[in-house]
Amino acid sequence: MIEVDNVTKRYGSTTVVDSVSLTIAKGGMTAIVGPNGAGKSTLCSMIGRLIPMDEGSIKVDRFDVTATKGERLARRISILSQENHVTARLSVEDLVLLGRYPYTHGRTTVEDREHLEATIDFMELGPLRHRFLDQLSGGQRQRAFVAMVLCQDTDYILLDEPLNSLDMKHAVAMMKLLRRVCDEQQKTIVYVVHDVNIASWYSDRVVALRDGRIVHDGNPSSFMQPEVMESIFEVDVVIREVKGKPFAVYYG
Amino acid sequence: MTLRPVKSIEPGIAASVVVVILLCFVSIAIGAYSLSVIDLVRGDAEFHDSMVMATSRIPRTLAIVLVGMSTSVCGLIMQMLARNKFASPTTAGTVPAASLGILTMALLVPGATMFMKMIVATLFALVGTAAFLLILRYSPMRSPLAVPLVGLMFGGVLGSIATFFAYRYDLLQSLSAWTEGDFSRVLKGRYELLWLSAALTVVAYLAADRFTVAGLGESFATNLGLNYRRVTVLGLVIVATITAVNVVTVGAIPFLGLIVPNVISLAIGDNVRRAVPYAAIGGAAFLLVCDIAGRLIRQPFEIPISAIAGVIGSMVFLVLLIREAPRGS
Ligand SMILES: Nc1ncnc2c1ncn2[C@@H]1O[C@H](COP(=O)(O)OP(=O)(O)O)[C@@H](O)[C@H]1O
Ligand SMILES: [Mg+2]
């Protein structure tokens, strides 16, 4: 269970996450949505202990993220940030294998190899496995990063905009794959996404942030209401049923 | 760009060790006083020959190998920590700071032992390199070229301070001894500190995976449970100490820590565990070639190794720069 208790983050006099409390139970996929600058990345980074908070506390399975040894947390929760400028010339295989670092510190075991092979297969990275990261397209690199995080094999996985630079085919493939990881391996996935239809289609729960506060929290059907969406995103939304599920149209 | 499988060069390690050993023999054999290595091996050599051998030739070649290996590995570590291919002991203020440290000792404690000088130079190098990393972190320039630009300016400032005091106190001669590497003064009893560099190179290899993870940046490193600060400090201590030891004993070698790791990175990538052995062997080979060239070109005179390294190094560096250019920032 992830417990976010009254967490606040300020930059100078601006409060970017404002007394947020949120409990995410084990299992299931939770989407975090909201306009640009709502504080989604900041909240994720604090849960993943990448940045400190000013007030409040965050616990993952009762371990306080600011007080627990980094290595112990790394076997429990993993996070992929929104912006990743990796300059190191690593091959896809090397990168994915680094996901095992919290367990074996680079002294690769047979078990690590098995995890690597399974993840490469699963993410369909076989043809790219010996390429260096700087020889990949943005979308291919994004898939390699997600693969590294999956190879880390933690119960909780935080992904900040995992669909960044993915085309339609790979975005859908990524979502199906995350759904499978969640269902078959009992993982808890929290991800930030901009496409509200993706959020509602693939998630069990949708949390909406605006100006650093949670403005909606519920299952996809409670989220896919015109008034709810308009209050979050300030756009006119029409909801239609497609393949038996609510679908939001917000263009035109 | 052609795509090579990552592992294709791996068997090359044995071959390159053989090449380095051959270069060592050549380096020992040539010199103003000609020695026959074959005679020595057969035991036919004069007593005088074996003395020259043991007190001068072998120490000299050993020193070249040790400095070549450790400087190159230093550059590799710095490039991972700064996450920039242009970082190296000479381009990131480490060498100028270490020389400033030795100069300070020469002024304040003229009778200091080599070991004392080394300790003070290490402290200066640590502070200098840490300051450089901080300047880089807070500099508004995000281009990869910020590293050599800021580094050269920073090194220039430290160098001017050193030159100013060296000039005032008539130490310019000694200053150039530290800034321009030269192995002709290496004798038995005057190079053994270099084994410390070798030991630290081994430490760098043992901590290789940490440096690979740190090279992904602070977010990735934290996600993988690595204490990023601690690894940065470990890397800085290794780099500062190796640089200080090398500068105190033989002086600085330009470009070595820059170009050798870059060539290795292009060939096999930045997995530090895999790259360290190649960087070490490559560094030794590069320096041996510079040394042999320096002694053959104008026999019986010797061109300083740092001059040869500067010429070869700057040419390789230009090629690397031009290769890098189309990829932009
Ligand atoms: N390091 C920082 N310094 C100052 N302001 C920041 C910093 N990081 C984020 N912010 C601000 O915090 C707010 C929330 O940012 P973020 O969490 O990245 O939003 P998003 O919901 O788009 O992911 C934005 O207004 C952003 O400008
Ligand atoms: Mg964001």
XYZ file of C-alpha atoms and ligand atoms in Angstrom:
609
model
C 0.000 0.000 0.000
C 1.200 3.511 -0.853
C 0.144 6.069 1.752
C 0.550 9.738 0.906
C -0.282 11.759 3.982
C -0.831 15.511 3.756
C 2.098 16.093 1.455
C 3.051 19.605 0.403
C 5.807 20.769 -1.949
C 6.737 24.377 -2.546
C 9.151 26.061 -4.904
C 9.860 29.456 -3.389
C 6.450 30.914 -2.591
C 4.595 28.710 -5.105
C 2.890 25.642 -3.714
C 2.955 23.011 -6.439
C 1.561 20.101 -4.407
C -0.872 21.244 -1.764
C -1.674 18.975 1.230
C -2.324 15.916 -0.885
C -3.484 12.730 0.824
C -3.897 9.588 -1.208
C -3.952 5.882 -0.464
C -3.233 3.392 -3.221
C -3.985 -0.184 -2.299
C -1.909 -3.086 -3.540
C -2.824 -4.276 -7.030
C -4.515 -2.488 -9.885
C -3.723 0.359 -12.211
C -4.165 3.944 -11.171
C -3.984 6.751 -13.721
C -2.992 10.245 -12.671
C -4.371 12.918 -14.977
C -4.537 16.689 -14.969
C -3.497 19.740 -16.950
C 0.139 20.726 -17.496
C 1.777 22.006 -14.334
C -0.865 20.390 -12.074
C 1.869 18.760 -10.000
C 1.612 15.197 -11.323
C 5.319 14.730 -11.875
C 6.164 16.403 -8.588
C 3.846 14.054 -6.713
C 5.238 10.974 -8.469
C 8.825 12.057 -7.844
C 8.117 12.487 -4.144
C 6.545 9.027 -3.912
C 9.584 7.635 -5.720
C 11.863 9.590 -3.295
C 13.533 11.442 -6.162
C 12.750 14.794 -4.556
C 12.064 15.655 -0.899
C 8.744 17.036 0.326
C 8.274 20.103 2.511
C 5.491 18.687 4.659
C 3.738 15.388 5.212
C 4.935 11.831 4.800
C 4.847 9.031 2.266
C 4.990 5.342 3.105
C 5.295 2.344 0.820
C 4.265 -0.850 2.597
C 4.851 1.015 5.867
C 8.376 2.048 4.876
C 8.815 5.799 5.058
C 10.367 6.753 1.703
C 12.559 9.505 3.149
C 13.943 7.329 5.945
C 14.340 3.880 4.380
C 17.609 2.711 2.879
C 17.618 3.393 -0.854
C 18.469 -0.150 -1.767
C 15.638 -1.674 0.233
C 13.138 0.691 -1.395
C 14.551 -0.088 -4.823
C 13.412 -3.706 -4.422
C 9.896 -2.534 -3.550
C 9.101 0.480 -5.696
C 10.473 1.701 -9.016
C 9.960 4.966 -10.835
C 10.515 6.169 -14.372
C 10.674 9.955 -14.626
C 9.114 12.015 -17.357
C 12.363 13.429 -18.722
C 15.293 11.089 -19.215
C 18.445 12.457 -20.758
C 20.734 9.483 -20.684
C 24.079 10.340 -22.222
C 25.824 7.065 -21.378
C 26.302 4.824 -24.414
C 24.723 1.663 -23.074
C 23.185 -1.117 -25.097
C 19.500 -1.879 -24.569
C 20.502 -5.157 -22.959
C 22.940 -3.475 -20.551
C 20.314 -0.906 -19.588
C 17.574 -3.458 -18.954
C 19.988 -5.588 -16.934
C 20.729 -2.585 -14.707
C 17.168 -3.034 -13.455
C 18.634 -5.933 -11.454
C 21.193 -3.678 -9.762
C 19.259 -3.413 -6.465
C 19.468 -7.206 -6.130
C 22.945 -8.160 -7.274
C 24.922 -4.919 -7.744
C 26.151 -5.811 -11.174
C 27.339 -9.322 -10.386
C 24.851 -10.804 -12.792
C 23.331 -14.112 -11.731
C 21.518 -16.750 -13.747
C 18.293 -15.462 -12.270
C 19.098 -11.926 -13.458
C 19.665 -13.317 -16.947
C 16.269 -14.996 -16.852
C 14.608 -11.744 -15.841
C 16.459 -9.996 -18.656
C 15.375 -12.512 -21.290
C 11.774 -12.492 -20.096
C 11.607 -8.693 -20.139
C 13.254 -8.379 -23.562
C 10.752 -10.895 -24.952
C 7.839 -9.285 -23.228
C 8.728 -5.785 -24.462
C 9.566 -7.111 -27.937
C 13.022 -5.548 -27.760
C 14.796 -8.592 -29.215
C 15.830 -6.945 -32.497
C 17.106 -3.873 -30.641
C 18.883 -5.542 -27.758
C 22.452 -4.946 -28.938
C 21.884 -1.375 -30.089
C 23.210 1.553 -28.127
C 20.628 3.944 -26.673
C 21.850 6.743 -28.929
C 21.051 4.573 -31.936
C 17.343 4.355 -31.058
C 14.338 6.535 -31.840
C 12.650 8.381 -28.965
C 9.881 5.807 -28.753
C 12.258 2.848 -28.837
C 14.325 4.415 -26.082
C 11.177 4.974 -24.014
C 10.364 1.268 -24.353
C 13.880 0.361 -23.240
C 13.497 2.552 -20.130
C 10.160 0.959 -19.266
C 11.767 -2.451 -19.779
C 14.503 -1.560 -17.297
C 11.906 -0.622 -14.706
C 9.962 -3.851 -15.339
C 13.162 -5.861 -14.986
C 13.506 -4.270 -11.555
C 10.499 -6.433 -10.686
C 9.109 -4.310 -7.839
C 5.606 -4.622 -6.389
C 4.954 -0.934 -7.048
C 5.753 0.740 -10.346
C 5.461 4.487 -10.983
C 5.583 5.634 -14.591
C 5.512 9.334 -15.414
C 4.079 9.567 -18.934
C 5.179 6.126 -20.158
C 3.471 6.824 -23.486
C 5.871 9.700 -24.216
C 6.869 9.604 -27.899
C 5.130 6.295 -28.577
C 3.114 5.930 -31.784
C -0.488 4.638 -31.739
C 0.516 1.018 -32.137
C 3.178 1.079 -29.458
C 1.077 3.187 -27.082
C -1.711 0.616 -27.191
C 0.797 -2.233 -26.970
C 2.388 -0.565 -23.932
C -0.965 -0.165 -22.185
C -1.974 -3.776 -22.860
C 1.367 -4.906 -21.614
C 1.137 -2.860 -18.412
C -2.337 -4.234 -17.875
C -0.966 -7.762 -18.248
C 1.915 -7.085 -15.844
C -0.596 -5.739 -13.365
C -3.031 -8.664 -13.674
C -0.659 -11.595 -14.130
C 2.092 -10.560 -11.735
C -0.079 -8.746 -9.175
C 1.818 -5.482 -9.584
C 0.566 -2.085 -8.538
C 1.016 0.434 -11.338
C 0.585 4.183 -11.003
C 1.046 6.121 -14.209
C 0.654 9.654 -15.491
C -1.148 9.979 -18.795
C -2.654 12.783 -20.873
C -5.125 10.841 -22.983
C -8.273 10.600 -20.845
C -9.611 7.757 -22.973
C -6.515 5.679 -22.343
C -6.796 6.519 -18.647
C -10.391 5.332 -18.442
C -10.010 2.349 -20.769
C -7.075 0.666 -19.037
C -7.211 1.802 -15.402
C -9.088 0.715 -12.314
C -8.934 4.152 -10.804
C -8.418 7.701 -12.062
C -6.981 10.438 -9.853
C -7.158 13.988 -11.213
C -4.882 16.780 -10.021
C -5.277 20.464 -10.620
C -3.189 23.259 -9.106
C -1.535 20.791 -6.773
C -4.749 19.398 -5.321
C -6.737 16.232 -5.959
C -9.952 17.333 -7.639
C -11.344 13.937 -8.567
C -10.694 10.386 -7.424
C -12.788 7.418 -8.470
C -13.378 4.642 -10.966
C -13.281 5.382 -14.703
C -17.027 5.715 -15.120
C -17.256 8.364 -12.394
C -14.416 10.209 -14.132
C -15.903 10.020 -17.622
C -18.602 12.616 -16.943
C -18.736 15.865 -18.959
C -18.974 18.125 -15.868
C -16.083 16.351 -14.109
C -13.812 16.618 -17.126
C -14.751 20.184 -17.889
C -13.955 21.206 -14.328
C -10.523 19.562 -14.543
C -9.416 20.456 -18.061
C -11.588 23.458 -19.032
C -12.603 21.987 -22.387
C -16.016 20.997 -23.698
C -16.386 17.252 -23.619
C -18.968 14.961 -25.171
C -19.109 11.393 -23.869
C -20.118 8.642 -26.322
C -20.239 4.929 -25.918
C -17.675 3.014 -28.000
C -17.415 -0.778 -27.735
C -19.551 -0.597 -24.615
C -17.249 1.843 -22.792
C -17.474 5.621 -22.286
C -15.347 7.578 -24.739
C -14.625 11.300 -24.517
C -14.531 13.519 -27.574
C -12.966 16.879 -26.874
C -11.797 18.181 -30.229
C -13.550 20.363 -32.768
C 25.816 4.346 -38.958
C 26.572 0.658 -38.904
C 25.278 -1.292 -35.941
C 27.780 -3.618 -34.380
C 26.783 -6.187 -31.858
C 28.104 -4.965 -28.521
C 30.197 -8.010 -27.812
C 32.155 -8.241 -31.036
C 35.323 -6.665 -29.601
C 35.458 -8.623 -26.351
C 38.164 -11.163 -27.423
C 40.368 -8.199 -28.309
C 41.465 -7.863 -24.723
C 44.072 -10.643 -24.947
C 45.428 -9.290 -28.219
C 45.766 -5.779 -26.826
C 47.634 -7.029 -23.766
C 50.127 -8.715 -26.094
C 50.533 -5.471 -28.041
C 51.205 -3.523 -24.833
C 53.817 -6.059 -23.718
C 55.569 -5.775 -27.073
C 55.497 -1.988 -26.798
C 57.038 -2.301 -23.344
C 59.980 -4.275 -24.774
C 60.517 -1.699 -27.500
C 60.346 1.102 -24.940
C 62.932 -0.613 -22.729
C 65.244 -1.400 -25.620
C 65.560 2.044 -27.171
C 67.259 5.028 -25.634
C 70.440 7.133 -25.752
C 72.427 4.258 -24.281
C 71.528 1.289 -26.423
C 70.792 -1.949 -24.656
C 70.281 -5.339 -26.134
C 67.242 -6.864 -24.535
C 68.196 -10.194 -26.047
C 71.617 -10.084 -24.370
C 69.973 -9.261 -21.090
C 67.527 -12.108 -21.352
C 70.320 -14.516 -22.301
C 72.419 -13.265 -19.396
C 75.228 -12.071 -21.679
C 74.821 -8.457 -20.677
C 77.468 -6.456 -18.908
C 76.926 -5.628 -15.275
C 76.585 -1.963 -16.199
C 73.781 -2.805 -18.590
C 71.714 -4.586 -15.996
C 72.192 -1.627 -13.650
C 70.862 0.805 -16.259
C 68.085 -1.627 -16.832
C 67.021 -1.978 -13.216
C 67.443 1.601 -12.057
C 66.303 3.513 -15.102
C 64.840 1.650 -18.057
C 62.410 -0.668 -16.316
C 61.186 1.976 -13.842
C 60.637 4.345 -16.721
C 58.593 1.910 -18.774
C 56.643 0.793 -15.720
C 55.893 4.417 -14.883
C 54.617 4.996 -18.399
C 52.323 1.985 -18.176
C 50.997 2.938 -14.733
C 50.379 6.578 -15.660
C 48.790 5.610 -18.969
C 46.393 3.146 -17.374
C 45.375 5.258 -14.419
C 44.963 8.562 -16.284
C 42.787 6.958 -18.903
C 40.568 5.257 -16.309
C 40.342 8.614 -14.481
C 38.988 10.195 -17.633
C 36.442 7.404 -18.013
C 35.179 7.885 -14.446
C 34.981 11.652 -14.891
C 33.026 11.292 -18.103
C 30.506 9.075 -16.337
C 30.171 11.393 -13.321
C 29.934 14.598 -15.355
C 27.763 12.744 -17.892
C 29.786 14.450 -20.549
C 32.278 13.074 -23.044
C 34.535 16.117 -22.805
C 35.300 15.790 -19.111
C 38.826 14.662 -18.217
C 41.537 15.491 -15.677
C 42.953 18.196 -17.952
C 39.631 19.680 -19.108
C 37.919 19.758 -15.706
C 40.360 21.686 -13.583
C 41.857 18.642 -11.821
C 45.374 18.951 -13.220
C 45.657 22.751 -12.835
C 44.366 22.457 -9.259
C 46.872 19.707 -8.448
C 49.748 21.752 -9.899
C 48.628 24.736 -7.852
C 48.778 22.483 -4.793
C 52.353 21.384 -5.533
C 53.370 24.975 -6.142
C 51.868 26.002 -2.816
C 53.952 23.323 -1.128
C 57.089 24.423 -2.983
C 56.530 27.959 -1.706
C 55.490 27.236 1.855
C 57.281 23.973 2.695
C 60.279 23.794 0.346
C 61.706 20.626 1.899
C 58.478 18.619 1.681
C 58.708 14.963 0.708
C 57.048 13.717 -2.409
C 54.388 12.049 -0.299
C 53.496 15.296 1.476
C 53.319 17.112 -1.840
C 51.071 14.383 -3.136
C 48.654 14.725 -0.190
C 48.348 18.496 -0.611
C 48.003 18.162 -4.387
C 45.219 15.607 -3.847
C 43.316 18.010 -1.604
C 43.682 20.809 -4.143
C 42.580 18.490 -6.952
C 39.542 17.365 -4.943
C 38.412 20.909 -4.228
C 39.150 22.012 -7.798
C 37.221 19.168 -9.415
C 34.283 19.452 -7.009
C 34.152 23.194 -7.699
C 34.138 22.471 -11.398
C 31.249 20.008 -11.090
C 29.304 22.572 -9.059
C 29.938 25.343 -11.589
C 28.744 22.961 -14.279
C 25.642 22.023 -12.344
C 24.572 25.631 -11.895
C 25.789 26.953 -15.226
C 23.008 27.946 -17.604
C 24.831 26.280 -20.511
C 23.309 22.915 -21.307
C 25.384 22.136 -24.365
C 27.910 19.292 -24.088
C 30.536 21.828 -25.126
C 29.990 23.668 -21.842
C 32.362 21.189 -20.181
C 35.497 21.922 -22.201
C 34.655 25.639 -22.387
C 34.023 26.095 -18.672
C 36.858 23.681 -17.885
C 39.419 25.510 -19.995
C 38.407 28.864 -18.499
C 38.499 27.440 -14.992
C 41.846 25.758 -15.665
C 43.087 28.992 -17.205
C 42.264 30.931 -14.051
C 44.014 28.381 -11.809
C 46.938 28.258 -14.227
C 47.331 32.046 -14.186
C 47.376 32.102 -10.400
C 50.066 29.409 -10.445
C 52.110 31.213 -13.098
C 51.841 34.492 -11.189
C 53.283 33.038 -8.011
C 55.802 30.864 -9.844
C 57.046 33.976 -11.667
C 57.243 36.051 -8.480
C 59.230 33.390 -6.658
C 61.311 32.155 -9.565
C 59.693 28.723 -9.786
C 58.617 28.769 -13.430
C 61.030 25.962 -14.237
C 59.548 23.675 -11.607
C 56.006 24.624 -12.612
C 56.605 23.436 -16.149
C 57.922 20.152 -14.746
C 54.490 19.424 -13.267
C 52.427 20.745 -16.113
C 54.428 19.026 -18.853
C 54.737 15.339 -18.248
C 58.173 13.845 -18.754
C 59.487 10.394 -17.919
C 63.185 11.066 -18.451
C 63.656 11.855 -14.757
C 62.032 8.623 -13.609
C 64.487 6.502 -11.638
C 64.193 3.664 -9.191
C 63.068 5.163 -5.887
C 61.316 8.087 -7.554
C 58.271 6.532 -9.143
C 56.959 4.012 -6.599
C 54.122 6.342 -5.559
C 52.582 5.444 -8.903
C 51.613 2.064 -7.467
C 49.012 4.019 -5.500
C 47.513 5.118 -8.818
C 47.485 1.508 -9.917
C 45.729 0.442 -6.711
C 43.093 3.137 -7.174
C 42.569 2.012 -10.757
C 41.725 -1.402 -9.362
C 39.318 0.246 -6.884
C 37.666 2.018 -9.819
C 37.245 -1.331 -11.524
C 35.728 -2.895 -8.401
C 33.223 -0.028 -8.158
C 32.598 -0.065 -11.919
C 28.901 -0.897 -11.790
C 28.242 1.974 -9.424
C 29.774 4.355 -11.932
C 27.677 2.895 -14.730
C 24.519 3.465 -12.682
C 25.635 6.968 -11.672
C 26.245 7.687 -15.354
C 22.511 7.315 -15.970
C 21.913 10.405 -13.843
C 20.650 11.076 -10.353
C 17.021 9.981 -10.914
C 17.901 6.592 -12.378
C 20.580 6.069 -9.766
C 18.208 6.852 -6.907
C 15.550 4.603 -8.417
C 18.070 1.758 -8.449
C 18.890 2.368 -4.807
C 22.330 3.851 -5.362
C 23.539 6.597 -3.057
C 24.382 9.059 -5.824
C 26.253 11.545 -3.624
C 28.433 8.859 -2.108
C 29.401 7.434 -5.481
C 30.197 10.920 -6.763
C 32.470 11.506 -3.782
C 34.143 8.108 -4.269
C 34.756 8.939 -7.919
C 36.136 12.374 -7.069
C 38.540 10.952 -4.493
C 39.813 8.356 -6.968
C 40.226 10.906 -9.751
C 41.840 13.572 -7.554
C 44.300 11.153 -5.941
C 45.369 9.479 -9.166
C 45.813 12.851 -10.855
C 47.791 14.288 -7.938
C 50.067 11.243 -7.720
C 50.726 11.278 -11.447
C 51.353 15.016 -11.605
C 53.706 14.910 -8.607
C 55.761 12.041 -9.999
C 55.898 12.716 -13.751
C 53.727 15.720 -14.588
C 50.531 16.013 -16.604
C 49.939 14.296 -19.940
C 47.501 16.254 -22.092
C 44.565 14.594 -23.890
C 45.293 11.086 -22.598
C 42.312 10.997 -20.199
C 40.119 12.567 -22.827
C 40.656 10.709 -26.068
C 41.365 7.148 -24.947
C 38.054 6.711 -23.027
C 36.199 8.400 -25.884
C 37.567 5.983 -28.445
C 36.706 3.075 -26.125
C 33.204 4.471 -25.629
C 32.647 4.653 -29.377
C 33.884 1.111 -29.840
C 32.280 -0.790 -26.956
C 30.042 1.672 -25.101
C 29.918 2.947 -21.542
C 29.351 -0.163 -19.479
C 32.131 0.755 -17.051
C 32.914 -2.818 -16.015
C 33.564 -3.706 -19.625
C 35.243 -0.408 -20.503
C 37.781 -0.123 -17.651
C 40.144 -2.893 -18.892
C 40.123 -1.482 -22.413
C 40.609 2.075 -21.178
C 43.544 0.944 -19.018
C 45.220 -1.024 -21.804
C 44.474 1.697 -24.340
C 45.941 4.370 -22.075
C 49.139 2.394 -21.570
C 49.483 1.691 -25.288
C 48.878 5.328 -26.228
C 51.506 6.588 -23.817
C 54.054 3.927 -24.821
C 53.631 4.883 -28.467
C 54.081 8.578 -27.590
C 57.213 7.727 -25.617
C 58.749 5.569 -28.338
C 57.946 8.183 -30.998
C 59.445 10.933 -28.836
C 62.723 9.049 -28.566
C 62.969 7.931 -32.189
C 62.062 11.097 -34.079
C 65.153 13.190 -33.242
C 67.697 10.689 -31.995
C 69.746 11.073 -29.877
C 67.545 13.851 -28.476
C 64.273 13.193 -26.780
C 61.059 15.102 -27.493
C 59.003 15.384 -24.265
C 56.225 12.835 -24.130
C 53.658 15.522 -23.308
C 54.463 17.303 -26.586
C 53.941 14.120 -28.601
C 50.760 13.296 -26.656
C 49.547 16.828 -27.306
C 50.051 16.548 -31.052
C 48.556 13.065 -31.460
C 45.864 13.788 -28.881
C 44.668 17.021 -30.412
C 44.369 15.390 -33.815
C 42.297 12.502 -32.449
C 40.252 14.996 -30.443
C 39.451 17.006 -33.579
C 38.285 13.861 -35.342
C 36.059 13.021 -32.362
C 34.649 16.566 -32.310
C 33.808 16.456 -35.995
C 32.155 13.056 -35.578
C 30.104 14.416 -32.686
C 29.002 17.583 -34.495
C 26.112 16.243 -36.622
C 24.460 14.727 -33.576
C 24.203 18.199 -32.027
C 23.413 18.772 -28.384
N 12.488 22.537 -9.919
C 11.422 23.363 -9.981
N 11.536 24.646 -9.625
C 10.488 25.495 -9.674
N 9.264 25.139 -10.077
C 9.066 23.854 -10.454
C 10.139 22.906 -10.429
N 9.658 21.711 -10.853
C 8.360 21.919 -11.145
N 7.995 23.206 -10.904
C 6.651 23.773 -11.072
O 5.773 22.963 -10.358
C 4.541 22.867 -11.069
C 4.167 21.408 -11.225
O 5.090 20.777 -12.095
P 4.931 19.262 -12.544
O 4.748 18.442 -11.333
O 6.087 18.937 -13.411
O 3.594 19.319 -13.400
P 2.923 18.203 -14.318
O 1.584 17.988 -13.715
O 2.785 18.801 -15.669
O 3.778 16.987 -14.291
C 4.717 23.601 -12.394
O 4.096 24.852 -12.285
C 6.189 23.749 -12.499
O 6.508 24.934 -13.167
Mg 4.838 16.017 -15.745
